[in-house]
Coordinates of C-alpha atoms and ligand atoms in Angstrom, one line a residue:
Chain A
M1 CA 35.8 -32.8 -17.0
S2 CA 34.1 -33.4 -20.3
S3 CA 31.0 -34.8 -18.6
G4 CA 30.9 -31.7 -16.5
Q5 CA 31.0 -29.5 -19.6
D6 CA 28.2 -31.5 -21.1
R7 CA 26.2 -31.0 -18.0
T8 CA 26.7 -27.2 -18.0
R9 CA 25.9 -27.1 -21.7
L10 CA 22.6 -28.6 -20.7
L11 CA 22.0 -26.8 -17.5
K12 CA 22.9 -23.3 -18.7
P13 CA 19.9 -22.9 -21.1
L14 CA 17.7 -24.3 -18.4
L15 CA 18.9 -21.8 -15.8
F16 CA 18.5 -19.0 -18.4
A17 CA 14.9 -20.0 -19.0
L18 CA 14.3 -20.2 -15.3
C19 CA 15.7 -16.7 -14.7
L20 CA 13.6 -15.4 -17.5
L21 CA 10.4 -17.0 -16.1
P22 CA 9.5 -14.2 -13.7
L23 CA 9.6 -11.7 -16.5
L24 CA 7.6 -13.9 -18.8
L25 CA 5.0 -14.4 -16.1
L26 CA 4.7 -10.6 -15.6
V27 CA 4.3 -10.0 -19.4
G28 CA 1.7 -12.8 -19.5
R29 CA -0.2 -11.3 -16.6
G30 CA 0.0 -7.9 -18.3
I31 CA -1.4 -9.3 -21.5
I32 CA -4.4 -11.0 -19.9
G33 CA -4.8 -8.0 -17.6
S34 CA -4.3 -9.8 -14.3
L35 CA -1.8 -7.5 -12.8
G36 CA -4.5 -6.1 -10.5
P37 CA -5.8 -2.6 -9.8
N38 CA -2.3 -1.1 -9.6
P39 CA -0.2 -2.8 -12.3
V40 CA 2.7 -0.3 -12.0
E41 CA 3.1 -1.1 -8.3
V42 CA 3.1 -4.8 -9.1
L43 CA 5.8 -4.4 -11.8
T44 CA 8.0 -2.3 -9.6
H45 CA 7.7 -4.7 -6.7
E46 CA 8.2 -7.9 -8.7
T47 CA 11.2 -6.7 -10.6
G48 CA 12.8 -5.2 -7.5
N49 CA 12.2 -8.5 -5.6
W50 CA 13.7 -10.6 -8.3
A51 CA 16.7 -8.3 -8.6
L52 CA 17.4 -8.8 -4.9
R53 CA 16.6 -12.6 -4.9
L54 CA 19.0 -13.2 -7.8
L55 CA 21.6 -11.0 -6.2
L56 CA 21.4 -13.1 -3.0
L57 CA 21.5 -16.3 -5.1
T58 CA 24.7 -15.0 -6.8
L59 CA 26.2 -14.5 -3.4
A60 CA 25.1 -18.0 -2.3
V61 CA 27.3 -19.7 -5.0
T62 CA 30.6 -19.5 -3.2
P63 CA 29.4 -20.7 0.2
V64 CA 27.5 -23.6 -1.5
R65 CA 30.6 -24.6 -3.5
R66 CA 32.7 -24.6 -0.3
L67 CA 30.1 -26.6 1.6
T68 CA 29.4 -29.2 -1.1
G69 CA 32.6 -29.2 -3.0
Q70 CA 30.5 -28.9 -6.1
V71 CA 32.6 -26.6 -8.5
L72 CA 30.2 -26.8 -11.4
I73 CA 27.9 -24.2 -10.0
L74 CA 30.6 -21.6 -10.3
R75 CA 29.8 -21.6 -14.0
F76 CA 26.3 -20.3 -13.3
R77 CA 27.4 -17.4 -11.1
R78 CA 27.9 -14.9 -13.9
M79 CA 24.5 -15.6 -15.4
L80 CA 22.8 -15.2 -12.0
G81 CA 24.6 -11.9 -11.5
L82 CA 23.7 -10.6 -14.9
F83 CA 20.1 -11.5 -14.4
A84 CA 20.1 -9.6 -11.1
F85 CA 21.4 -6.6 -13.0
F86 CA 18.8 -7.2 -15.8
Y87 CA 15.9 -7.2 -13.3
A88 CA 17.3 -4.1 -11.5
A89 CA 17.5 -2.3 -14.8
L90 CA 13.9 -3.2 -15.6
H91 CA 12.9 -2.0 -12.1
L92 CA 14.7 1.3 -12.7
L93 CA 13.1 1.6 -16.2
I94 CA 9.6 1.1 -14.8
Y95 CA 10.3 3.7 -12.1
L96 CA 11.7 6.2 -14.5
W97 CA 9.0 5.6 -17.2
L98 CA 5.7 4.4 -15.6
D99 CA 6.1 6.0 -12.2
Q100 CA 7.9 9.3 -12.9
F101 CA 7.2 9.7 -16.7
W102 CA 10.8 10.9 -17.2
G103 CA 10.1 14.0 -15.0
W104 CA 13.7 14.7 -14.2
S105 CA 13.2 17.3 -11.6
E106 CA 10.9 15.0 -9.6
I107 CA 13.4 12.2 -10.1
A108 CA 16.3 14.4 -8.8
E109 CA 14.1 15.5 -5.9
D110 CA 13.4 11.8 -5.1
V111 CA 17.2 11.1 -4.9
L112 CA 17.9 14.1 -2.7
R113 CA 15.0 13.7 -0.3
R114 CA 14.5 10.0 0.0
P115 CA 17.3 7.9 1.4
Y116 CA 15.8 4.7 0.1
I117 CA 15.8 6.0 -3.5
L118 CA 19.4 7.3 -3.1
V119 CA 20.5 3.9 -1.8
G120 CA 18.7 2.2 -4.7
W121 CA 20.6 4.4 -7.2
L122 CA 23.9 3.7 -5.5
A123 CA 23.3 0.0 -5.7
F124 CA 22.3 0.2 -9.3
V125 CA 25.2 2.4 -10.4
L126 CA 27.7 0.1 -8.6
M127 CA 26.2 -2.9 -10.4
M128 CA 27.0 -1.3 -13.8
P129 CA 30.8 -1.7 -13.8
L130 CA 30.4 -5.3 -12.6
A131 CA 28.0 -6.1 -15.4
I132 CA 30.3 -4.5 -18.0
T133 CA 33.4 -6.3 -16.7
S134 CA 31.7 -9.7 -16.5
T135 CA 33.1 -11.0 -19.8
Q136 CA 36.0 -13.3 -20.2
S137 CA 38.1 -10.7 -22.0
W138 CA 37.6 -8.2 -19.2
M139 CA 38.5 -10.9 -16.7
R140 CA 41.7 -11.5 -18.5
R141 CA 42.5 -7.8 -19.0
L142 CA 42.0 -7.0 -15.3
G143 CA 43.7 -10.1 -14.0
R144 CA 44.0 -10.0 -10.2
R145 CA 42.2 -6.7 -9.9
W146 CA 39.0 -8.3 -11.4
K147 CA 38.5 -10.1 -8.2
Q148 CA 39.0 -7.0 -6.1
L149 CA 36.6 -5.0 -8.3
H150 CA 33.9 -7.6 -8.0
R151 CA 34.0 -7.5 -4.2
I152 CA 31.8 -4.5 -4.6
V153 CA 29.0 -7.0 -4.9
Y154 CA 29.0 -7.1 -1.0
A155 CA 28.4 -3.4 -0.9
I156 CA 25.7 -3.6 -3.5
A157 CA 23.8 -6.3 -1.6
I158 CA 24.0 -4.3 1.6
L159 CA 22.7 -1.2 -0.1
A160 CA 19.9 -3.2 -1.8
V161 CA 18.7 -4.6 1.6
L162 CA 18.9 -1.1 3.1
H163 CA 16.8 0.1 0.2
V164 CA 14.0 -2.4 1.1
L165 CA 14.3 -1.8 4.8
W166 CA 13.9 1.9 4.4
L167 CA 10.9 1.8 2.0
V168 CA 8.7 -0.4 4.2
K169 CA 5.8 1.4 6.0
A170 CA 5.3 -0.9 9.0
D171 CA 5.7 -4.6 8.2
L172 CA 9.4 -5.3 8.5
M173 CA 9.0 -9.1 8.0
E174 CA 10.0 -9.4 4.3
P175 CA 13.0 -7.0 4.4
A176 CA 14.1 -8.7 7.7
I177 CA 14.1 -12.1 5.9
Y178 CA 16.3 -10.6 3.1
A179 CA 18.6 -9.0 5.7
L180 CA 18.9 -12.3 7.6
I181 CA 19.8 -14.3 4.4
L182 CA 22.4 -11.7 3.5
A183 CA 23.9 -11.7 7.0
L184 CA 24.1 -15.4 6.8
L185 CA 25.7 -15.4 3.4
L186 CA 28.3 -12.8 4.5
A187 CA 29.0 -14.5 7.8
M188 CA 29.7 -17.8 6.1
R189 CA 32.6 -16.1 4.3
V190 CA 34.3 -15.1 7.5
P191 CA 35.9 -18.4 8.5
W192 CA 37.3 -18.9 5.0
A193 CA 38.6 -15.4 4.8
W194 CA 40.2 -15.9 8.2
L195 CA 41.7 -19.2 7.1
S196 CA 43.1 -17.9 3.9
M197 CA 44.6 -15.0 5.7
R198 CA 46.3 -17.3 8.2
M199 CA 47.6 -19.5 5.3
R200 CA 49.0 -16.5 3.6
R201 CA 50.7 -15.3 6.7
L202 CA 52.0 -18.7 7.5
G203 CA 53.3 -18.9 3.9
S204 CA 55.1 -15.6 4.2
V205 CA 56.6 -16.6 7.5
A206 CA 57.8 -19.8 6.0
R207 CA 59.4 -18.0 3.1
E208 CA 61.2 -15.6 5.5
R209 CA 62.8 -18.4 7.3
Chain B
M1 CA -42.7 23.9 -5.7
L2 CA -40.4 25.0 -8.4
I3 CA -40.4 22.7 -11.4
K4 CA -37.0 22.3 -12.9
K5 CA -36.3 21.7 -16.5
P6 CA -34.5 18.4 -16.9
H7 CA -31.1 20.0 -17.7
E8 CA -31.3 22.0 -14.5
I9 CA -31.4 19.0 -12.2
P10 CA -27.9 18.5 -10.9
P11 CA -26.5 15.1 -11.7
S12 CA -26.3 14.4 -8.0
E13 CA -30.1 14.6 -7.6
I14 CA -30.7 11.9 -10.0
T15 CA -30.6 8.3 -8.7
P16 CA -27.2 7.0 -9.8
R17 CA -27.4 4.6 -12.7
H18 CA -25.8 1.7 -10.9
I19 CA -28.3 2.0 -8.1
W20 CA -31.4 2.0 -10.2
E21 CA -30.0 -0.8 -12.2
R22 CA -29.5 -2.8 -9.1
R23 CA -33.0 -1.9 -7.8
R24 CA -34.5 -3.1 -11.0
D25 CA -32.6 -6.4 -10.7
F26 CA -33.6 -6.6 -7.2
L27 CA -37.3 -6.1 -8.0
K28 CA -37.0 -8.8 -10.6
V29 CA -35.6 -11.2 -8.0
S30 CA -38.3 -10.2 -5.5
A31 CA -41.0 -10.8 -8.1
A32 CA -39.5 -14.2 -8.7
G33 CA -40.5 -15.1 -5.3
L34 CA -38.0 -14.0 -2.7
G35 CA -40.6 -13.2 -0.2
L36 CA -38.2 -12.1 2.6
A37 CA -36.5 -9.6 0.4
A38 CA -39.7 -8.3 -1.0
T39 CA -41.0 -7.6 2.5
A40 CA -37.9 -5.6 3.3
A41 CA -38.3 -3.6 0.1
F42 CA -41.8 -2.5 0.8
T43 CA -42.0 -2.0 4.6
G44 CA -39.7 1.0 4.9
T45 CA -41.2 4.4 4.6
G46 CA -38.2 6.6 3.9
L47 CA -36.2 4.5 6.4
A48 CA -33.2 2.8 5.2
R49 CA -32.7 -0.9 5.8
A50 CA -30.7 -3.7 4.3
S51 CA -32.5 -6.5 2.6
A52 CA -31.4 -10.1 3.1
T53 CA -29.3 -9.7 0.0
G54 CA -27.3 -6.9 1.4
I55 CA -28.9 -4.2 -0.8
I56 CA -29.5 -1.0 1.2
E57 CA -33.0 0.4 0.4
H58 CA -34.1 4.0 0.1
I59 CA -30.7 5.5 -0.5
Q60 CA -30.9 9.3 -1.0
P61 CA -28.6 11.1 -3.5
S62 CA -26.5 13.9 -2.0
P63 CA -25.4 17.3 -3.3
Y64 CA -21.9 16.5 -1.9
S65 CA -21.3 13.8 -4.4
T66 CA -18.8 14.3 -7.2
D67 CA -19.7 13.3 -10.8
E68 CA -16.3 12.0 -11.6
P69 CA -16.1 8.4 -13.0
L70 CA -16.4 5.7 -10.4
T71 CA -13.7 3.3 -9.6
S72 CA -14.9 -0.2 -10.3
L73 CA -16.4 -2.3 -7.6
E74 CA -13.8 -5.0 -8.4
D75 CA -10.9 -2.5 -7.8
I76 CA -12.5 -1.0 -4.7
T77 CA -12.9 -4.4 -3.1
S78 CA -9.6 -6.0 -4.1
Y79 CA -7.1 -3.3 -3.4
N80 CA -7.3 -2.4 0.3
N81 CA -5.1 -1.1 3.1
F82 CA -6.6 -2.9 6.1
Y83 CA -3.7 -4.4 8.0
E84 CA -6.1 -6.2 10.4
L85 CA -6.8 -8.5 7.4
G86 CA -3.2 -8.6 6.1
T87 CA -0.5 -6.2 4.9
D88 CA -0.6 -6.9 1.2
K89 CA -3.2 -4.9 -0.8
S90 CA -4.9 -8.2 -1.9
D91 CA -4.9 -9.8 1.7
P92 CA -8.1 -8.1 3.0
K93 CA -10.2 -9.6 0.3
A94 CA -8.7 -13.0 0.9
N95 CA -9.2 -12.8 4.7
A96 CA -12.6 -11.0 4.5
K97 CA -14.3 -14.3 5.3
F98 CA -13.1 -14.3 8.9
L99 CA -14.8 -11.0 9.9
R100 CA -18.3 -11.3 11.2
P101 CA -20.1 -7.9 10.9
R102 CA -23.3 -9.1 12.5
P103 CA -24.3 -8.8 15.2
W104 CA -22.3 -5.6 15.9
T105 CA -22.6 -3.0 18.6
L106 CA -21.0 0.4 18.7
K107 CA -20.2 1.8 22.1
V108 CA -20.2 5.6 22.6
D109 CA -18.7 7.0 25.8
G110 CA -16.4 9.8 27.2
E111 CA -17.4 13.4 27.5
C112 CA -21.1 13.1 26.8
A113 CA -24.3 13.2 28.8
A114 CA -25.9 10.1 27.3
P115 CA -23.2 7.4 26.8
G116 CA -24.5 4.1 25.5
E117 CA -24.5 1.4 22.8
I118 CA -26.2 1.1 19.5
G119 CA -26.5 -1.8 17.1
V120 CA -25.8 -1.5 13.4
E121 CA -29.4 -2.5 12.5
D122 CA -30.7 0.4 14.6
I123 CA -28.2 2.7 12.9
L124 CA -29.5 1.7 9.5
A125 CA -33.1 2.1 10.5
L126 CA -32.6 5.4 12.4
Y127 CA -30.5 7.4 9.9
T128 CA -31.4 8.1 6.3
Q129 CA -28.8 6.5 4.2
E130 CA -27.3 8.7 1.5
E131 CA -25.1 8.0 -1.4
R132 CA -21.9 10.0 -1.1
I133 CA -19.6 9.7 -4.1
Y134 CA -16.3 10.9 -2.8
R135 CA -12.7 11.0 -3.9
L136 CA -10.5 8.8 -1.7
R137 CA -6.8 9.8 -1.6
C138 CA -4.4 7.3 0.1
V139 CA -1.2 8.6 1.7
E140 CA 0.6 6.3 -0.6
A141 CA -0.2 8.5 -3.6
W142 CA -3.0 6.6 -5.2
A143 CA -6.7 7.5 -5.4
M144 CA -10.2 6.1 -6.1
V145 CA -13.7 7.5 -6.5
V146 CA -16.0 5.6 -4.3
P147 CA -19.8 5.6 -4.1
W148 CA -20.2 5.3 -0.4
V149 CA -23.5 4.8 1.4
G150 CA -23.7 6.4 4.8
F151 CA -24.9 9.3 6.9
P152 CA -23.4 12.3 8.6
L153 CA -21.4 11.3 11.6
G154 CA -22.6 14.4 13.4
D155 CA -26.2 13.2 13.4
L156 CA -25.1 10.1 15.4
L157 CA -22.8 12.0 17.7
K158 CA -25.6 14.5 18.8
R159 CA -27.7 11.6 20.0
F160 CA -25.1 10.9 22.8
E161 CA -25.1 14.6 23.9
P162 CA -21.5 15.6 23.9
T163 CA -20.6 18.0 26.7
A164 CA -18.7 21.3 26.5
N165 CA -15.6 19.3 27.4
A166 CA -15.8 17.2 24.2
K167 CA -13.1 18.8 22.0
Y168 CA -12.2 15.7 20.1
V169 CA -13.7 12.4 19.0
A170 CA -11.7 9.1 19.3
F171 CA -12.4 6.0 17.3
E172 CA -11.4 2.4 17.8
T173 CA -11.5 -0.7 15.5
L174 CA -12.5 -4.1 16.7
F175 CA -9.7 -6.1 18.4
D176 CA -10.3 -9.8 17.8
P177 CA -7.4 -11.8 16.2
E178 CA -10.0 -14.6 15.4
Q179 CA -11.9 -12.3 13.1
M180 CA -8.9 -10.2 12.2
P181 CA -6.0 -12.6 11.5
G182 CA -3.6 -9.6 10.8
Q183 CA -3.8 -8.8 14.5
R184 CA -1.9 -12.0 15.3
R185 CA 1.3 -10.1 14.4
K186 CA 2.1 -6.8 16.0
V187 CA 2.6 -4.9 12.7
L188 CA 0.7 -2.0 14.2
E189 CA -0.4 -1.3 17.7
W190 CA -3.8 -2.9 18.0
P191 CA -6.5 -1.9 18.2
Y192 CA -6.2 0.6 15.4
R193 CA -7.2 4.1 16.7
E194 CA -8.0 7.4 15.0
G195 CA -9.3 10.8 16.0
L196 CA -10.9 14.0 14.8
R197 CA -11.3 17.4 16.2
M198 CA -15.0 18.0 17.2
D199 CA -15.6 20.5 14.3
E200 CA -14.1 18.0 11.8
A201 CA -16.3 15.3 13.2
M202 CA -19.4 17.5 12.9
H203 CA -18.7 18.6 9.4
P204 CA -21.4 17.6 7.0
L205 CA -18.8 15.9 4.7
T206 CA -17.8 13.6 7.4
I207 CA -19.8 10.4 7.3
L208 CA -20.1 7.0 8.9
S209 CA -20.3 4.6 6.0
T210 CA -22.5 1.5 6.0
G211 CA -22.1 0.5 2.4
L212 CA -20.8 1.1 -1.1
Y213 CA -22.3 0.7 -4.6
G214 CA -25.7 0.5 -3.0
E215 CA -25.0 -2.5 -0.8
L216 CA -23.7 -3.2 2.7
L217 CA -20.0 -2.7 3.1
P218 CA -17.9 -5.6 2.0
N219 CA -15.8 -6.8 5.0
Q220 CA -12.5 -5.8 3.4
N221 CA -13.8 -2.2 3.2
G222 CA -14.4 -2.0 6.9
A223 CA -17.8 -3.6 7.6
P224 CA -20.1 -2.9 9.1
L225 CA -19.3 0.7 10.0
R226 CA -16.4 2.9 9.0
L227 CA -15.5 6.5 9.0
V228 CA -15.1 8.5 5.7
V229 CA -13.4 11.9 5.8
P230 CA -12.8 12.7 2.2
W231 CA -10.4 15.6 2.6
K232 CA -7.9 13.6 4.7
Y233 CA -5.6 10.7 3.7
G234 CA -7.3 7.4 3.8
F235 CA -5.7 6.1 7.0
K236 CA -7.8 8.6 9.0
S237 CA -11.0 6.8 7.7
I238 CA -10.9 4.1 10.3
K239 CA -12.7 0.8 9.6
S240 CA -14.9 -1.7 11.5
I241 CA -15.5 0.7 14.4
V242 CA -16.6 -0.6 17.8
R243 CA -16.1 2.4 19.9
I244 CA -16.4 6.2 19.7
S245 CA -15.3 8.4 22.6
F246 CA -15.6 12.1 23.2
T247 CA -12.3 13.4 24.7
E248 CA -11.0 16.7 25.9
T249 CA -7.4 16.2 24.7
E250 CA -6.1 15.1 21.3
P251 CA -6.7 11.4 21.0
H252 CA -4.2 8.7 20.2
A253 CA -4.0 8.0 16.5
T254 CA -2.1 4.8 15.5
W255 CA 0.1 5.8 12.5
N256 CA 0.6 9.3 14.0
R257 CA 2.0 7.8 17.3
M258 CA 4.1 5.2 15.5
Q259 CA 5.8 7.6 13.0
P260 CA 4.9 11.2 14.0
N261 CA 7.3 12.7 11.4
E262 CA 5.5 10.8 8.6
Y263 CA 1.9 10.8 9.6
G264 CA 0.4 13.9 11.2
F265 CA -2.7 13.9 13.4
Y266 CA -4.5 16.1 10.9
A267 CA -3.4 14.2 7.8
N268 CA -5.2 16.7 5.5
V269 CA -4.5 16.0 1.9
N270 CA -1.9 18.6 0.9
P271 CA 0.3 18.5 -2.2
E272 CA 2.8 20.9 -0.6
V273 CA 3.6 18.7 2.4
N274 CA 5.5 15.7 1.2
H275 CA 5.6 12.4 3.0
P276 CA 9.3 11.6 3.6
R277 CA 9.0 8.6 1.2
W278 CA 6.6 9.9 -1.4
S279 CA 5.9 13.1 -3.2
Q280 CA 2.3 14.1 -2.5
R281 CA 2.1 16.4 -5.5
S282 CA 0.3 13.9 -7.7
H283 CA -1.4 10.5 -7.4
R284 CA -2.2 7.5 -9.5
M285 CA -5.9 7.0 -10.1
I286 CA -6.7 3.3 -9.6
G287 CA -8.2 1.8 -12.8
D288 CA -6.6 4.3 -15.1
G289 CA -4.2 1.7 -16.5
W290 CA -0.4 1.7 -16.5
L291 CA 0.3 4.2 -19.2
A292 CA -2.0 6.8 -17.8
K293 CA -0.5 10.0 -16.4
K294 CA -0.8 10.7 -12.7
H295 CA -3.3 13.3 -11.6
P296 CA -2.3 16.5 -9.7
T297 CA -3.3 16.3 -6.0
L298 CA -5.4 19.2 -4.8
L299 CA -5.3 20.8 -1.3
F300 CA -7.9 19.1 0.9
N301 CA -8.4 16.6 -1.9
G302 CA -10.4 19.2 -3.8
Y303 CA -12.8 19.9 -0.8
A304 CA -11.1 23.2 0.1
D305 CA -14.2 25.2 -0.5
Q306 CA -16.1 23.2 2.1
V307 CA -13.4 22.6 4.7
A308 CA -10.6 25.2 4.4
H309 CA -12.2 27.5 7.0
L310 CA -11.7 24.8 9.7
Y311 CA -8.0 25.4 9.5
A312 CA -8.0 29.2 9.1
G313 CA -4.8 30.6 10.7
M314 CA -3.2 27.2 11.2
D315 CA 0.2 26.5 9.8
L316 CA -0.5 23.5 7.6
N317 CA 3.2 22.7 7.3
R318 CA 3.4 22.3 11.1
F319 CA 0.0 20.7 11.7
F320 CA 0.2 18.3 8.7
Ligands
HEM1 C1 18.1 2.4 -9.5 C2 17.6 2.9 -8.5 C3 16.3 2.4 -7.8 C4 15.1 3.0 -7.7 C5 14.8 4.5 -8.2 C6 14.2 2.2 -7.0 C7 12.9 2.5 -6.7 C8 12.0 1.7 -6.0 C9 10.7 2.1 -5.7 C10 10.0 3.4 -6.1 C11 10.1 1.0 -5.1 C12 8.7 0.9 -4.6 C13 8.5 1.6 -3.3 C14 7.1 1.5 -2.7 O1 6.3 0.7 -3.1 O2 6.9 2.3 -1.8 C15 11.1 0.0 -4.9 C16 11.0 -1.2 -4.3 C17 11.9 -2.2 -4.3 N1 13.2 -2.2 -4.9 FE1 14.0 -0.6 -5.8 N2 14.8 1.0 -6.7 C18 16.1 1.1 -7.2 C19 17.1 0.1 -7.2 C20 16.9 -1.2 -6.7 C21 17.9 -2.3 -6.7 C22 19.3 -2.2 -7.2 C23 17.3 -3.3 -6.1 C24 17.8 -4.7 -5.8 C25 18.9 -5.3 -6.2 C26 15.9 -3.0 -5.7 C27 15.0 -3.8 -5.1 C28 13.8 -3.4 -4.7 C29 12.9 -4.2 -3.9 C30 13.2 -5.6 -3.4 C31 11.7 -3.5 -3.7 C32 10.5 -3.9 -2.8 C33 9.6 -4.7 -3.5 C34 8.4 -5.0 -2.5 O3 8.2 -4.3 -1.6 O4 7.8 -6.1 -2.8 N3 15.7 -1.7 -6.1 N4 12.3 0.4 -5.5

């Protein structure tokens, strides 16, 4: 156990740095002026893409643990989820500031008229309670309900993929890849959910006897 | 002849700075011994032609040009929507090398008395090339100011003697996945097709472009021959054209057929008609930088004085 703790102590800062890398690269490109002819578009797309990628990575933790039996990676899940939220917040900030310039009537119109924007907002708003309750103390305070609350992550991921599917003009390849990965990650949970349901039912039957 | 005082000469009648600068450089190169190019420079008498270096000679200024600041050549040639060369904005530049714009023949057919073919070199020699500095407004809410080189489409169309049945003009891009690797995936229905009403096609603002910034069109901008209709969204301005047909009925237009509720056949720039996924009220000017405010979009992209009469009595919300 202590060697595992040593390893996480080493790996956590490494993962932190890795998760920060996309942002640092964007800032670097911004400084040397290599974000291309439409920098705001690049910033929107990159932050959105990293929010979604990190969200999918977060969802990959449990299936990977089950398949490999490697429990250590569970300790990285919170960081991955929080970074997904961090990039989504940046994505939203760039949209509100550099795309809409805080024009609230246009922003409201966007939500009402454009399903992909509405779905993006829904995903982001749902991420907030999960980010807030991600601490140890909230975990303790909520007990069993913490796990139930954090199942919202499935809805968030589905909404985020819908967001990307709906914003594409013609080339569905990238969103289709995201959708496929998400479908796979969700499908992998089904056998375990089924098994644990069976176990619980068997357990209760046994108790009744 | 009336002699104008210098300040009365409209800016559009003065050879644009970037062109004379290039000409001066060009003459220097010629003087240094580039015999071939030098011949090209001095044989033409008012006729346009391209030198071996891609510079188009004898470009005339045009009163239709705007004097707004130009988008840089770098931005114009590295931020393109040209799905035949890839769907990312940076793809067309990277894949430009596959397209071979010479030799190139344009086929003209349909409702006309004299159908036929014409090569790009002949087009350059037959039609006086003008510089047309136009605003370009993309349906995705960004814009550029591009110094096109070209000539009125109508001049070419007349040559093929359209009949009374010719109500529309249809355009077609090259289909050749070898030269256009983007066509290997069916992102759009290939070949890309577009169309104009006859009066739109004959309008003096509508040009066939052969170049920009004084030189032959870069491949990623639709070499060797593309349409430019400055009061319509950019997707109407079809690139790398191989065929023009006169038709009696409204021609097939690629984006319009694919998503008719998002892309109209007319596709006139109109801040009041929103795309389902973007507001069209304002646009980002490419090259402005990230903190710059967006610009308000104008009806017909600011060309209302010249073109509004074409749509008199039409419900622009219905025929968007
Ligand atoms: C908070 C509300 C949100 C708003 C207002 C918003 C807005 C946008 C906008 C304007 C675009 C660019 C659309 C275009 O280029 O046409 C975009 C793209 C994108 N967004 Fe969002 N978004 C939101 C939330 C999210 C969330 C929560 C995620 C992921 C977890 C996300 C992931 C993406 C992705 C992956 C793209 C596409 C990037 C690409 O095409 O390369 N967005 N979003």
